[in-house]
Coordinates of C-alpha atoms in Angstrom, one line a residue:
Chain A
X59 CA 0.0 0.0 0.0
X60 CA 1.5 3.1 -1.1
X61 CA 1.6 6.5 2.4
X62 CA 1.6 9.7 1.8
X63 CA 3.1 12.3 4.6
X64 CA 1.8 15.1 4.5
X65 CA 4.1 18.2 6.7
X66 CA 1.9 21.2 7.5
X67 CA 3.0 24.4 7.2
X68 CA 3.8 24.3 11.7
X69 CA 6.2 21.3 10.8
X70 CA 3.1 18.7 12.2
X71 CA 3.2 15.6 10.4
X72 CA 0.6 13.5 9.9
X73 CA 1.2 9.7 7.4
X74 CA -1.9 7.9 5.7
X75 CA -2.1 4.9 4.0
X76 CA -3.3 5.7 0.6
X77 CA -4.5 3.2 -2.1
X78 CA -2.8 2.7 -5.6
X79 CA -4.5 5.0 -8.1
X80 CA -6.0 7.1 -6.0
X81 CA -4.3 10.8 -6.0
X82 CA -2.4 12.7 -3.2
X83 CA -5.2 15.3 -3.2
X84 CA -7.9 12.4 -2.8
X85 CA -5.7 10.5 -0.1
X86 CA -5.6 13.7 2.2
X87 CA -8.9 14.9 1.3
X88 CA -10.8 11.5 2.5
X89 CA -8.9 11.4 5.5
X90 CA -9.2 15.0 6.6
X91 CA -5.6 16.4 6.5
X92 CA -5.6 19.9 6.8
X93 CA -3.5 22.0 4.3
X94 CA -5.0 20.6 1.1
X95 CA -8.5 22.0 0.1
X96 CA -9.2 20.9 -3.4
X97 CA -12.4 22.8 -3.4
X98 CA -13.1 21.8 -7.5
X99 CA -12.7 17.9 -6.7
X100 CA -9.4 17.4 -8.7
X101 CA -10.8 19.4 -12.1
X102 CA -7.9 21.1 -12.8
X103 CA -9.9 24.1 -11.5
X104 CA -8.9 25.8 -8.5
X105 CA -5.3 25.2 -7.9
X106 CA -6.0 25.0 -3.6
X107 CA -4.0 21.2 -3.7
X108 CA -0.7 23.0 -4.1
X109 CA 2.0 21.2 -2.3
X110 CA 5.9 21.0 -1.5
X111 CA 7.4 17.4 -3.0
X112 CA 10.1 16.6 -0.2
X113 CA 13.4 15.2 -1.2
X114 CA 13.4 11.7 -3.1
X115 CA 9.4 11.8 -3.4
X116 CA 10.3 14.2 -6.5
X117 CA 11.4 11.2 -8.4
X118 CA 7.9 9.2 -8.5
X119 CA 5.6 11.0 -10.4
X120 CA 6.1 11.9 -13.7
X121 CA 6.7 15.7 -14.5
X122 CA 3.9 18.5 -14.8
X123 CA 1.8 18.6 -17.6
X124 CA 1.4 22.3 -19.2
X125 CA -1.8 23.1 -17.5
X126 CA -0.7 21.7 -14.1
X127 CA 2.7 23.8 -14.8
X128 CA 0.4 27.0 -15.7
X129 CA -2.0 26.9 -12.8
X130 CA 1.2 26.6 -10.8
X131 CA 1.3 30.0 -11.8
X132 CA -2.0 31.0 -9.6
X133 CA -1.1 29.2 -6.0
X134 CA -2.0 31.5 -3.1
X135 CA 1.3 30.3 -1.9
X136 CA 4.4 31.2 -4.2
X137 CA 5.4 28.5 -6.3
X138 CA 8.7 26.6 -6.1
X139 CA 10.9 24.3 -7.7
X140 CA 9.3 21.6 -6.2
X141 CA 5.7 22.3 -6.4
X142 CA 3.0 20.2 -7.7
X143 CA -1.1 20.1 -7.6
X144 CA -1.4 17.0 -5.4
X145 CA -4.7 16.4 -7.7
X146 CA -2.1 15.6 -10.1
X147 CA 0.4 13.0 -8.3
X148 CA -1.2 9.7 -8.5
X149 CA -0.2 7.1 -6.1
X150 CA 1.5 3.7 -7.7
X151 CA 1.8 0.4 -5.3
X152 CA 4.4 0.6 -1.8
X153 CA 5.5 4.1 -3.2
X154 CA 6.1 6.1 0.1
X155 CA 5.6 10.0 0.0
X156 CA 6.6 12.7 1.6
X157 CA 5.0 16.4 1.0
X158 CA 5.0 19.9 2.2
X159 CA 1.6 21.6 2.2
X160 CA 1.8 25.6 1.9
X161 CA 0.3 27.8 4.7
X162 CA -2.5 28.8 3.0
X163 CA -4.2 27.4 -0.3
X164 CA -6.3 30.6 -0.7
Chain B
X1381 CA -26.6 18.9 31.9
X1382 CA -23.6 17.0 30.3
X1383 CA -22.6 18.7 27.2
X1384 CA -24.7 18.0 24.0
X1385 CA -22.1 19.6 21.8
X1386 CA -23.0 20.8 18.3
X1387 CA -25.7 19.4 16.0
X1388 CA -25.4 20.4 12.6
X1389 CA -28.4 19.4 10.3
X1390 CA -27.3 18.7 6.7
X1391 CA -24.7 15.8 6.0
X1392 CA -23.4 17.8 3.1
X1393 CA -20.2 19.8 1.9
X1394 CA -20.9 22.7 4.4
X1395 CA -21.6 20.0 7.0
X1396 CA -19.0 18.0 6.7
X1397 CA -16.7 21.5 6.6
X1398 CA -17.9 22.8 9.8
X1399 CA -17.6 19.4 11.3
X1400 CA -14.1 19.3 10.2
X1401 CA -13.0 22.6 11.0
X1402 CA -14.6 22.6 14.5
X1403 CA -11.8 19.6 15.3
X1404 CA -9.6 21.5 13.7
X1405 CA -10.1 24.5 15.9
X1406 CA -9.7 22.0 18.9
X1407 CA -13.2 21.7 19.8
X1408 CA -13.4 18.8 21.5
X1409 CA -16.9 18.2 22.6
X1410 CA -19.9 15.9 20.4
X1411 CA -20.1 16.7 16.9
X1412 CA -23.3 14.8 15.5
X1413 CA -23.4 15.5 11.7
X1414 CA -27.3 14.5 11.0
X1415 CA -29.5 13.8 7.1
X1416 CA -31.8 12.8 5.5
X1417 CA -29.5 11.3 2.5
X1418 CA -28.5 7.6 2.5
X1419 CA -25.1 8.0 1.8
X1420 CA -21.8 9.7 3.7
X1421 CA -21.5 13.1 2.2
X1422 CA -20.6 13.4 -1.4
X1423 CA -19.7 15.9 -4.3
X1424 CA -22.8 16.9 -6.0
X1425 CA -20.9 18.9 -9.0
X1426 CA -19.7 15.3 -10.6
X1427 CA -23.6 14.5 -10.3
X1428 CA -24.5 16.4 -13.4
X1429 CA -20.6 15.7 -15.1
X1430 CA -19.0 12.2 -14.7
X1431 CA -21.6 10.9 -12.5
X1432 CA -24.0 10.6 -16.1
X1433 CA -21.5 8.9 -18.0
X1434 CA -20.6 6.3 -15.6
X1435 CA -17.2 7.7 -15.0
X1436 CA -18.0 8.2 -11.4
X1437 CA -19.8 6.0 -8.4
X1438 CA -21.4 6.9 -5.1
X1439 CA -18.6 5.8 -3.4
X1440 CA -15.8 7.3 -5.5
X1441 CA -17.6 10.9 -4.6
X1442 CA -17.5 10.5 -1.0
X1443 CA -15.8 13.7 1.1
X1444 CA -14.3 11.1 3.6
X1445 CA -13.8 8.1 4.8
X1446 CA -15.4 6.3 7.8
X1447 CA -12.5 6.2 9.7
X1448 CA -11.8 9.8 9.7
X1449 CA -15.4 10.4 11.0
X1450 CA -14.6 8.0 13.8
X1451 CA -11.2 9.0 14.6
X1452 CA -12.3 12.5 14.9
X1453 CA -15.4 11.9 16.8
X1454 CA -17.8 13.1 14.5
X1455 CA -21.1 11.1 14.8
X1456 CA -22.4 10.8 11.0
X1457 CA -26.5 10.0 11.3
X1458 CA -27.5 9.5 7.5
X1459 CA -31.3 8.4 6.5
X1460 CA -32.9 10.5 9.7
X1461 CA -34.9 14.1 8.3
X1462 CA -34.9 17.0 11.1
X1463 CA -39.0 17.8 11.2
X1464 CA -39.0 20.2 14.3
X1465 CA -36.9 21.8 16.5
X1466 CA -37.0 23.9 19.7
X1467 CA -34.0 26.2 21.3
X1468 CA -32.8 28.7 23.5
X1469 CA -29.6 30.2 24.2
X1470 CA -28.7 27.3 26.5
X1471 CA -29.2 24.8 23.6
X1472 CA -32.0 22.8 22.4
X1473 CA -33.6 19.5 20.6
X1474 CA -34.4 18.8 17.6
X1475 CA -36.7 15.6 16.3
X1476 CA -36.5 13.8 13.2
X1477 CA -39.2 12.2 11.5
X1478 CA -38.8 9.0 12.8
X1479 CA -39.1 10.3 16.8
X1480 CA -35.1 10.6 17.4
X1481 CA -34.2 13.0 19.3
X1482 CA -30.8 15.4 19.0
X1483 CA -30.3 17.5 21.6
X1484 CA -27.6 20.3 21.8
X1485 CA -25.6 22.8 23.3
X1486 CA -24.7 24.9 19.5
X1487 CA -26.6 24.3 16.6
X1488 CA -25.8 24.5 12.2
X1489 CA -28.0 25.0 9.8
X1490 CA -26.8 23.4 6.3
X1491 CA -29.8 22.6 4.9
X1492 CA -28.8 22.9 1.4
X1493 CA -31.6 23.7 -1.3
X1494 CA -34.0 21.4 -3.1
X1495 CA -35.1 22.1 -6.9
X1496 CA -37.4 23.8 -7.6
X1497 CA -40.7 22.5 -9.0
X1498 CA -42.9 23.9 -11.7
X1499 CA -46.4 22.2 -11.3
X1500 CA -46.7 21.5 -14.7
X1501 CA -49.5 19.2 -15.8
X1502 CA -48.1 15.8 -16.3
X1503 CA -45.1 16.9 -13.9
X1504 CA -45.9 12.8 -12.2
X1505 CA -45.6 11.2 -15.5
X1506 CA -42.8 8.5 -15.0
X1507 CA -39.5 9.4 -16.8
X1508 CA -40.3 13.4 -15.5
X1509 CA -37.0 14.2 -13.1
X1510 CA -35.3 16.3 -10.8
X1511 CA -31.1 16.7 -10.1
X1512 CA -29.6 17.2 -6.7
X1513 CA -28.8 14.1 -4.7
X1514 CA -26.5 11.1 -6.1
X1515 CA -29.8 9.0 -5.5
X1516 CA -31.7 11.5 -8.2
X1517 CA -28.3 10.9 -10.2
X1518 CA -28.7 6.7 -10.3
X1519 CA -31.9 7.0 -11.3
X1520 CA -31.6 9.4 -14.1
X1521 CA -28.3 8.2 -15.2
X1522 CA -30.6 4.5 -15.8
X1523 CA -32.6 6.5 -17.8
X1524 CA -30.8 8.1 -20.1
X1525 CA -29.3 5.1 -20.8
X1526 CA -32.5 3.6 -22.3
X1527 CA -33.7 7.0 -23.5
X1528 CA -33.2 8.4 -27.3
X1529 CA -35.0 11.8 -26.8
X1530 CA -33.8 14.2 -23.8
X1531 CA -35.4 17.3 -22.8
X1532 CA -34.1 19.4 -20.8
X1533 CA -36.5 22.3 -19.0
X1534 CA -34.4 25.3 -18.1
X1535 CA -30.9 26.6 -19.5
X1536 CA -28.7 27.1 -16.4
X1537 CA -25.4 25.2 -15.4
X1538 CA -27.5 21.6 -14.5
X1539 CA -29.5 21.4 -17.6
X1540 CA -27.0 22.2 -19.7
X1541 CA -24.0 20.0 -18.1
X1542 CA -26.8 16.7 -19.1
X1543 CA -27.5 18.2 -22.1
X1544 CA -24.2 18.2 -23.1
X1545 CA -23.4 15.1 -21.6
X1546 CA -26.6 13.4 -23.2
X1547 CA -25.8 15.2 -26.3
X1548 CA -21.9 13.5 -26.1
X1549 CA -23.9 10.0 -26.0
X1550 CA -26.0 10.2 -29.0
X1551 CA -28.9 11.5 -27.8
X1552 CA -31.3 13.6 -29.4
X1553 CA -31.4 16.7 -26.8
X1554 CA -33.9 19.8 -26.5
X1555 CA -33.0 22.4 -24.4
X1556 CA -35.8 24.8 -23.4
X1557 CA -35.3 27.7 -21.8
X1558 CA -37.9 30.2 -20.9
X1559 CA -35.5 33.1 -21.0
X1560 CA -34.3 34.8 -23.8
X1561 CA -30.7 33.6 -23.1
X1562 CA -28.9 30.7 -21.6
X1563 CA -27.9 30.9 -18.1
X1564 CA -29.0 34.0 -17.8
X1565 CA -28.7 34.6 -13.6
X1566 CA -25.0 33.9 -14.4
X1567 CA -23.0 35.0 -17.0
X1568 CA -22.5 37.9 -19.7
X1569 CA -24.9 38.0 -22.9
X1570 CA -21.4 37.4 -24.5
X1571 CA -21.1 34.2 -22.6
X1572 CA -24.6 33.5 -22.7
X1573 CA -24.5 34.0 -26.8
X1574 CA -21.2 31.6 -27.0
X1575 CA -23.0 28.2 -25.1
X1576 CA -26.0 29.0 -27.5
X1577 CA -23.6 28.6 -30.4
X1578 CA -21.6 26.2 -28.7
X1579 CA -24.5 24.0 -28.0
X1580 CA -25.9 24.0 -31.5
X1581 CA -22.7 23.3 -32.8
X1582 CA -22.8 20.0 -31.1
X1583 CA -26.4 18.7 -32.2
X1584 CA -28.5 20.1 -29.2
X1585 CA -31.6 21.9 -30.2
X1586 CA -32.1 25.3 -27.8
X1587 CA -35.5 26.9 -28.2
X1588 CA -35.0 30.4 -26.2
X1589 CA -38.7 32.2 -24.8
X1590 CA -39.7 28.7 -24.7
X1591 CA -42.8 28.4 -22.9
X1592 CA -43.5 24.7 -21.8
X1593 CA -47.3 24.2 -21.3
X1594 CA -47.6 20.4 -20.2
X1595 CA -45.9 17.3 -20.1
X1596 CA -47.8 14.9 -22.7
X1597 CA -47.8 11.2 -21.6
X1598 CA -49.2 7.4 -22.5
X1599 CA -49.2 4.9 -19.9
X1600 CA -48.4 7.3 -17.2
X1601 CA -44.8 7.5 -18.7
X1602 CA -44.0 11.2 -20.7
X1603 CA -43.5 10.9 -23.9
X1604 CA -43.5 14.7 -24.9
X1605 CA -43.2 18.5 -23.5
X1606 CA -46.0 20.7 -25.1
X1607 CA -45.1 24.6 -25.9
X1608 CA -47.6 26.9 -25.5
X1609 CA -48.1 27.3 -29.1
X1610 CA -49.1 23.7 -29.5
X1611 CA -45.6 22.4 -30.8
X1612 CA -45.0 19.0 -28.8
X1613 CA -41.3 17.9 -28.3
X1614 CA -41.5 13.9 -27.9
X1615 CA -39.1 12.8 -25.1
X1616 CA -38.4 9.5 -23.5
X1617 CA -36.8 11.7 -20.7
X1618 CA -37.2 15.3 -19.6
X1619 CA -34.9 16.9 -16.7
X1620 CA -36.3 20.0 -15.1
X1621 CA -33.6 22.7 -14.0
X1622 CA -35.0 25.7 -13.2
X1623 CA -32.9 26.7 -10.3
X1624 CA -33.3 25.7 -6.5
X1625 CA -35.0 26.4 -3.3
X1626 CA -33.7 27.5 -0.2
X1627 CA -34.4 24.9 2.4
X1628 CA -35.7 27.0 5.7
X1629 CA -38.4 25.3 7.5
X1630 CA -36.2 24.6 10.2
X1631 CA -34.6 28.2 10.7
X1632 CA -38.4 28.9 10.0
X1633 CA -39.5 26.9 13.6
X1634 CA -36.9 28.9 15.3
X1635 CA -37.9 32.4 14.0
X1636 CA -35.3 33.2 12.9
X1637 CA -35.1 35.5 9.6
X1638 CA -35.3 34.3 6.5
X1639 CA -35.7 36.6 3.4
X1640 CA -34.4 33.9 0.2
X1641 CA -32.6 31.9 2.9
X1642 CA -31.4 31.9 6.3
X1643 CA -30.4 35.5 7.1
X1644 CA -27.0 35.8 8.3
X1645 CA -24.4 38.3 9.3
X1646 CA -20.7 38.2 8.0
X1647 CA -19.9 35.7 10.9
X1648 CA -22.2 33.3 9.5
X1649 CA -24.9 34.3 12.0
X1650 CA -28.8 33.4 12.0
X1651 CA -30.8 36.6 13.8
X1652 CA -30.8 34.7 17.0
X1653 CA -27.2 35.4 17.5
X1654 CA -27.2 31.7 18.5
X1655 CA -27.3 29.3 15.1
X1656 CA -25.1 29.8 12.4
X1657 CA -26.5 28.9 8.6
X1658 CA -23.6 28.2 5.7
X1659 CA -24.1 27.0 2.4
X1660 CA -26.6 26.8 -0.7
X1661 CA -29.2 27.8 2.3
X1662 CA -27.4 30.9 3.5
X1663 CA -28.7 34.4 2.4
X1664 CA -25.5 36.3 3.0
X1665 CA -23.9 39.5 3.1
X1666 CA -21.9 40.3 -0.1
X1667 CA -18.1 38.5 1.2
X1668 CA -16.6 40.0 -2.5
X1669 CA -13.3 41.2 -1.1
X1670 CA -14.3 43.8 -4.8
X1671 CA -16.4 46.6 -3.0
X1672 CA -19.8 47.4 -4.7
X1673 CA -22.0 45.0 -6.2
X1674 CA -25.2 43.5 -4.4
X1675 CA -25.6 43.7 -0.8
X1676 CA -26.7 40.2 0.1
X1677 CA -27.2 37.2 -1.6
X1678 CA -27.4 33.5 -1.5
X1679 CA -24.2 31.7 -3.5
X1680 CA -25.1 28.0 -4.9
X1681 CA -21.3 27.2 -4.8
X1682 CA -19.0 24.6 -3.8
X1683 CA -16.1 27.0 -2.7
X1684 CA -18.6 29.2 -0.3
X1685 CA -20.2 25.7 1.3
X1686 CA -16.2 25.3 2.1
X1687 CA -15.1 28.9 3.4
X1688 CA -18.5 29.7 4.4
X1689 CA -18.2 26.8 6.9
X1690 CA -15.2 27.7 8.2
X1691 CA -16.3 30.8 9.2
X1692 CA -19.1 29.7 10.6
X1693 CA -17.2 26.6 12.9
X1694 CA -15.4 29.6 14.0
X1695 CA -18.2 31.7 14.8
X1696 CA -19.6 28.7 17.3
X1697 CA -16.5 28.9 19.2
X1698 CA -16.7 32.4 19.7
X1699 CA -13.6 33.0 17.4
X1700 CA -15.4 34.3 14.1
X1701 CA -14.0 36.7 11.7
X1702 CA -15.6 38.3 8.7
X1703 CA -15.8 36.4 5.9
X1704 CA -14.2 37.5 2.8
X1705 CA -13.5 35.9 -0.3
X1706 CA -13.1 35.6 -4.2
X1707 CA -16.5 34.0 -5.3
X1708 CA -15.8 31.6 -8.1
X1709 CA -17.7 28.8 -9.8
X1710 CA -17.0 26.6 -12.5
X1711 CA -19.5 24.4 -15.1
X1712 CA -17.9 21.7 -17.2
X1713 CA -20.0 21.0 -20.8
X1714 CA -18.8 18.7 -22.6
X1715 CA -15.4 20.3 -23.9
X1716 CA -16.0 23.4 -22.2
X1717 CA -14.7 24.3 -19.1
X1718 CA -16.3 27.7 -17.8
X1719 CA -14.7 29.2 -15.0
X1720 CA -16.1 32.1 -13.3
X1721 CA -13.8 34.7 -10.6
X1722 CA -16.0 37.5 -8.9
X1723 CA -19.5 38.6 -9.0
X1724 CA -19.8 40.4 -11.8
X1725 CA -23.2 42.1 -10.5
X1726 CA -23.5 46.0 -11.2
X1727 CA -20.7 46.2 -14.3
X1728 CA -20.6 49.1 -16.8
X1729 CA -18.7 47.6 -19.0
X1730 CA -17.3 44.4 -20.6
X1731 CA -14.2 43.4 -22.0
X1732 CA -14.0 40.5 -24.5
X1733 CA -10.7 38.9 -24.9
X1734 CA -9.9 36.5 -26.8
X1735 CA -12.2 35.2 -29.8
X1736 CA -15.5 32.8 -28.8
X1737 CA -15.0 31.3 -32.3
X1738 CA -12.2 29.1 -31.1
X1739 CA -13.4 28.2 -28.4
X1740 CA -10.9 29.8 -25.8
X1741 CA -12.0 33.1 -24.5
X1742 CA -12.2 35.3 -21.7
X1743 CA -15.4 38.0 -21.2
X1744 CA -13.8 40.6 -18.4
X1745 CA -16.5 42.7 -16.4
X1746 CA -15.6 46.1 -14.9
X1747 CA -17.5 49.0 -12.9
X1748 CA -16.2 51.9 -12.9
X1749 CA -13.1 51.5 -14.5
X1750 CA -11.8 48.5 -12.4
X1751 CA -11.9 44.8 -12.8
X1752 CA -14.7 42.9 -10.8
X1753 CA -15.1 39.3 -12.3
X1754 CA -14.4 37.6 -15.5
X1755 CA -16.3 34.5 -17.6
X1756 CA -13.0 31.9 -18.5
X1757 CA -13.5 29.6 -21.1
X1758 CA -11.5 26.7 -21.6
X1759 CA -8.8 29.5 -20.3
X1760 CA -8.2 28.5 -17.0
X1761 CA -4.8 30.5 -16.7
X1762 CA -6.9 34.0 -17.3
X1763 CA -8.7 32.6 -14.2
X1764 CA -6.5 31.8 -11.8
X1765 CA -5.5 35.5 -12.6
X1766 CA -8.3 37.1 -12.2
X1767 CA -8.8 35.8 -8.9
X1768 CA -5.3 36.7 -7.9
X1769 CA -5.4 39.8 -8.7
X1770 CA -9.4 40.1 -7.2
X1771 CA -7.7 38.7 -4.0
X1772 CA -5.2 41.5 -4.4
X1773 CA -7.3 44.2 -4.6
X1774 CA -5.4 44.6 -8.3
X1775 CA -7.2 45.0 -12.0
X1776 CA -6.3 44.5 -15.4
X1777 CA -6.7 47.9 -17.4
X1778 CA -9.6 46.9 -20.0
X1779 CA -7.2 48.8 -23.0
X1780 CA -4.8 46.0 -22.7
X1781 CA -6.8 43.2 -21.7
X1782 CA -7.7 42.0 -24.7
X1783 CA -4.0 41.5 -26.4
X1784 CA -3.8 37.6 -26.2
X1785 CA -0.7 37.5 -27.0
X1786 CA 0.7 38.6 -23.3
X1787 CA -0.7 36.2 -20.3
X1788 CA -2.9 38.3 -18.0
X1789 CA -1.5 37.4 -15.1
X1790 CA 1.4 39.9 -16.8
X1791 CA -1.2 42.7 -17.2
X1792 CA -2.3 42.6 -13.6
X1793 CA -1.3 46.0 -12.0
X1794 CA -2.6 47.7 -8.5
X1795 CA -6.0 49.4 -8.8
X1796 CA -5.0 52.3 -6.4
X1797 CA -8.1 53.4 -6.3
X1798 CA -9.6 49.8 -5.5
X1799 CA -6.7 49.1 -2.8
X1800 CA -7.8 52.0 -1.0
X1801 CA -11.4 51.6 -1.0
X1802 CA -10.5 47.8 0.8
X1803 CA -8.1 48.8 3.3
X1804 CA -10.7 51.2 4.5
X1805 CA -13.1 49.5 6.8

């Protein structure tokens, strides 16, 4: 089973166990983690799942697609090198990630 | 009396919000989160989108899982309707239908809306529906799937995101809209004139001024929609979406004010200065961080069931803070993703950018000079900044707006003027 931890802003961490196919957004969404808001559902429409990939876990997913890379553009949180919609990043078997979320998402 | 925590009535997305933010907050005392619905709260926007196609389930929509409801001690009662309810500023009870009883200590209203209904004759024909739960979803989305001839009754966001999506399926679709344009309550003319095109374009018939007289029927199922000038539409299927209805027969029993909603203040605030209301059932004071534009209103959106919620969670635990925001909305048709930033009540003028003929356009509303909202279609990049720069208390000067070839976000600059008028309370 693939986990996903998710760093707040504060430094709290909090790990779930996610499920293959199932997206970073979705995997902190169901289980209430705070820091991700994802208020159009994974759409590609709001750009409030921005997170922070940590270290290695910038090697699993493949890289941004234009329109991900473009709404990258409108985070209420300054983009960086390492930022990604978590709406995006979907979970493959026993991968274990790490993420930063930003202190506000709007 | 022990504490009987906070009952909030509504398992929906401004539910499960203030549910979520109130443990988030640290309150630590019973949350029961109480509906009518079968299911744990859902999405409802994929309910008119994927949901149709088959591209979604029930389950797949669900907010959150079991577990979290447990491990944050939030007591999810689906399947039980709220019918009466007593309080005072100590806390109260309130009674479902089937002689439950909920007592609390603080009290939500997220009631939600219902559609509303037209009593047309032939309205109870079989094959005659209504859109807003995922169990109205099943049952239409079984039959479409035996239907050849859709009609849809009323041109807003819901009809047209299952005309479009019956359309996309082979369907033959009818969309008939009383008004002389398409989503009307929402958008520009521009906008309004571009999903007319857009529409048509794609096979779906749009009869504008249409006015529907009766549903024509054999064997109690419909089998048409009669105009008033005797034209008859035949349709295995007809989806009515004229808009919704407030629900506020509970805020009703408690007296508190309701004038197209649950009145509240900025804190989320019934006129008791006890209950707080968010949601499709709140009648709100304009939160448009933009000054101007309507005073109240009620906003049928997904982001203000979320913010809304938070403010009022807040509010219960004595911590609220005025709630200001960026309203925004978005409608997916087939292709066509329509974003909207702002309210874009009271503009004097409109700036088109982009060309609707390709499909990729941007209508820009201003009042007096500055930017207050902008239509996005299939241009979600000219969204994101508009609502930065509505956020920002910044515009985009409407001379420059419409060159394409720079990216908005580049022709953003302050709105002095604008700035001012926010920082001043």
């Amino acid at each position: 089973m693939p986990t996903v931890t998710y760093v707040a802003h504060d430094d709290s961490e909090v790990t779930v166990t996610g499920f293959a196919g199932d997206s970073v957004m979705e995997t902190a969404v169901r289980n209430g983690v705070p820091g991700i808001v994802a208020e159009c559902g994974g759409s590609l429409s709001c750009a409030t799942c921005h997170v922070f990939l940590c270290g290695d876990s910038e090697g699993v997913f493949p890289p941004r697609e234009d329109l991900e890379d473009d709404m990258l553009d409108g985070t209420a949180v300054d983009r960086e090198a390492n930022s990604r919609l978590s709406c995006q990043l979907r979970l493959t078997d026993d991968v274990a990630v790490r993420v930063q979320t930003p202190e506000t998402q709007v | 009396m022990a504490n009987a925590g906070t009952l909030i009535i509504g398992n929906c997305q401004a539910g499960v919000q203030l549910a979520s933010t109130l443990r988030e907050l640290g309150d630590t005392d019973p949350i029961v989160l109480v509906g009518e619905e079968p299911h744990a709260p859902y999405q409802r926007p994929p309910l008119s989108k994927a949901f149709l196609k088959g591209e979604a389930s029930a389950d797949s929509l669900t907010f959150r899982t079991h577990e979290f409801y447990r491990d944050h001690d939030i007591e999810l009662v689906p399947r039980e309707r709220i019918v009466s309810i007593t309080r005072d500023a100590a806390g109260g009870v309130a009674v479902a239908e089937s002689g439950r009883e909920f007592p609390f200590a603080r009290l939500a209203i997220t009631t939600g809306a219902v559609p509303r209904r037209i009593p047309f004759e032939g309205s109870e024909l079989e094959g005659v529906s209504y859109l807003r739960t995922a169990t109205d979803a099943a049952v239409l989305e079984q039959k479409l799937r035996a239907a050849q001839d859709v009609v849809v009754v009323g041109g807003g966001f819901i009809g047209l995101e299952v005309a479009a999506g019956a359309r996309a399926s082979g369907k033959t679709v009818t969309v008939l809209e009383a008004a002389p344009r398409l989503v009307g309550r929402a958008v520009s003319e521009q906008t309004s004139a571009f999903y007319l095109q857009a529409h048509r374009r794609r096979g779906t018939t749009v009869v504008l001024g249409a006015q529907v007289a009766r549903f024509t029927g054999e064997h109690d199922r419909v089998t048409g929609v009669q105009l008033a000038d005797g034209t008859v539409i035949p349709a295995d299927v007809v989806l009515i979406g004229v808009g919704v209805v407030p629900r506020t027969e509970l805020a009703e029993q408690l007296g508190l004010a309701i004038d197209n909603g649950v009145v509240v203040d900025s804190r989320a605030l019934a006129s008791d200065g006890l209950t707080v209301a968010a949601g499709d059932c709140a009648n709100l004071p304009n939160p448009s961080v933009t000054p101007g534009g309507v005073d109240r209103l009620r906003l049928e959106s997904v982001q203000n069931a979320v913010e809304q919620a938070k403010v009022a969670a807040a509010t219960l635990l004595g911590r609220g803070s005025d709630y200001q925001t960026v309203p925004w909305f978005w409608s997916d048709q087939a292709d066509l993703k329509l974003q909207i930033a702002g309210l874009s009540g009271g503009h004097d003028e409109v700036v088109l950018r982009g060309d609707p003929e390709s499909e990729k356009f941007s209508v820009l509303y201003y009042r007096a000079g500055e930017l207050i909202a902008a239509d996005c279609v299939n241009s979600p990049l000219d969204f994101i900044a508009v609502r930065g720069a509505l956020h920002h208390g910044q515009t985009v000067p409407p001379s420059v707006a419409t060159d394409t070839s720079v990216a908005l976000k580049k022709l953003v600059s302050a709105a002095p003027a604008l700035a001012q008028k926010v920082m001043t309370p």
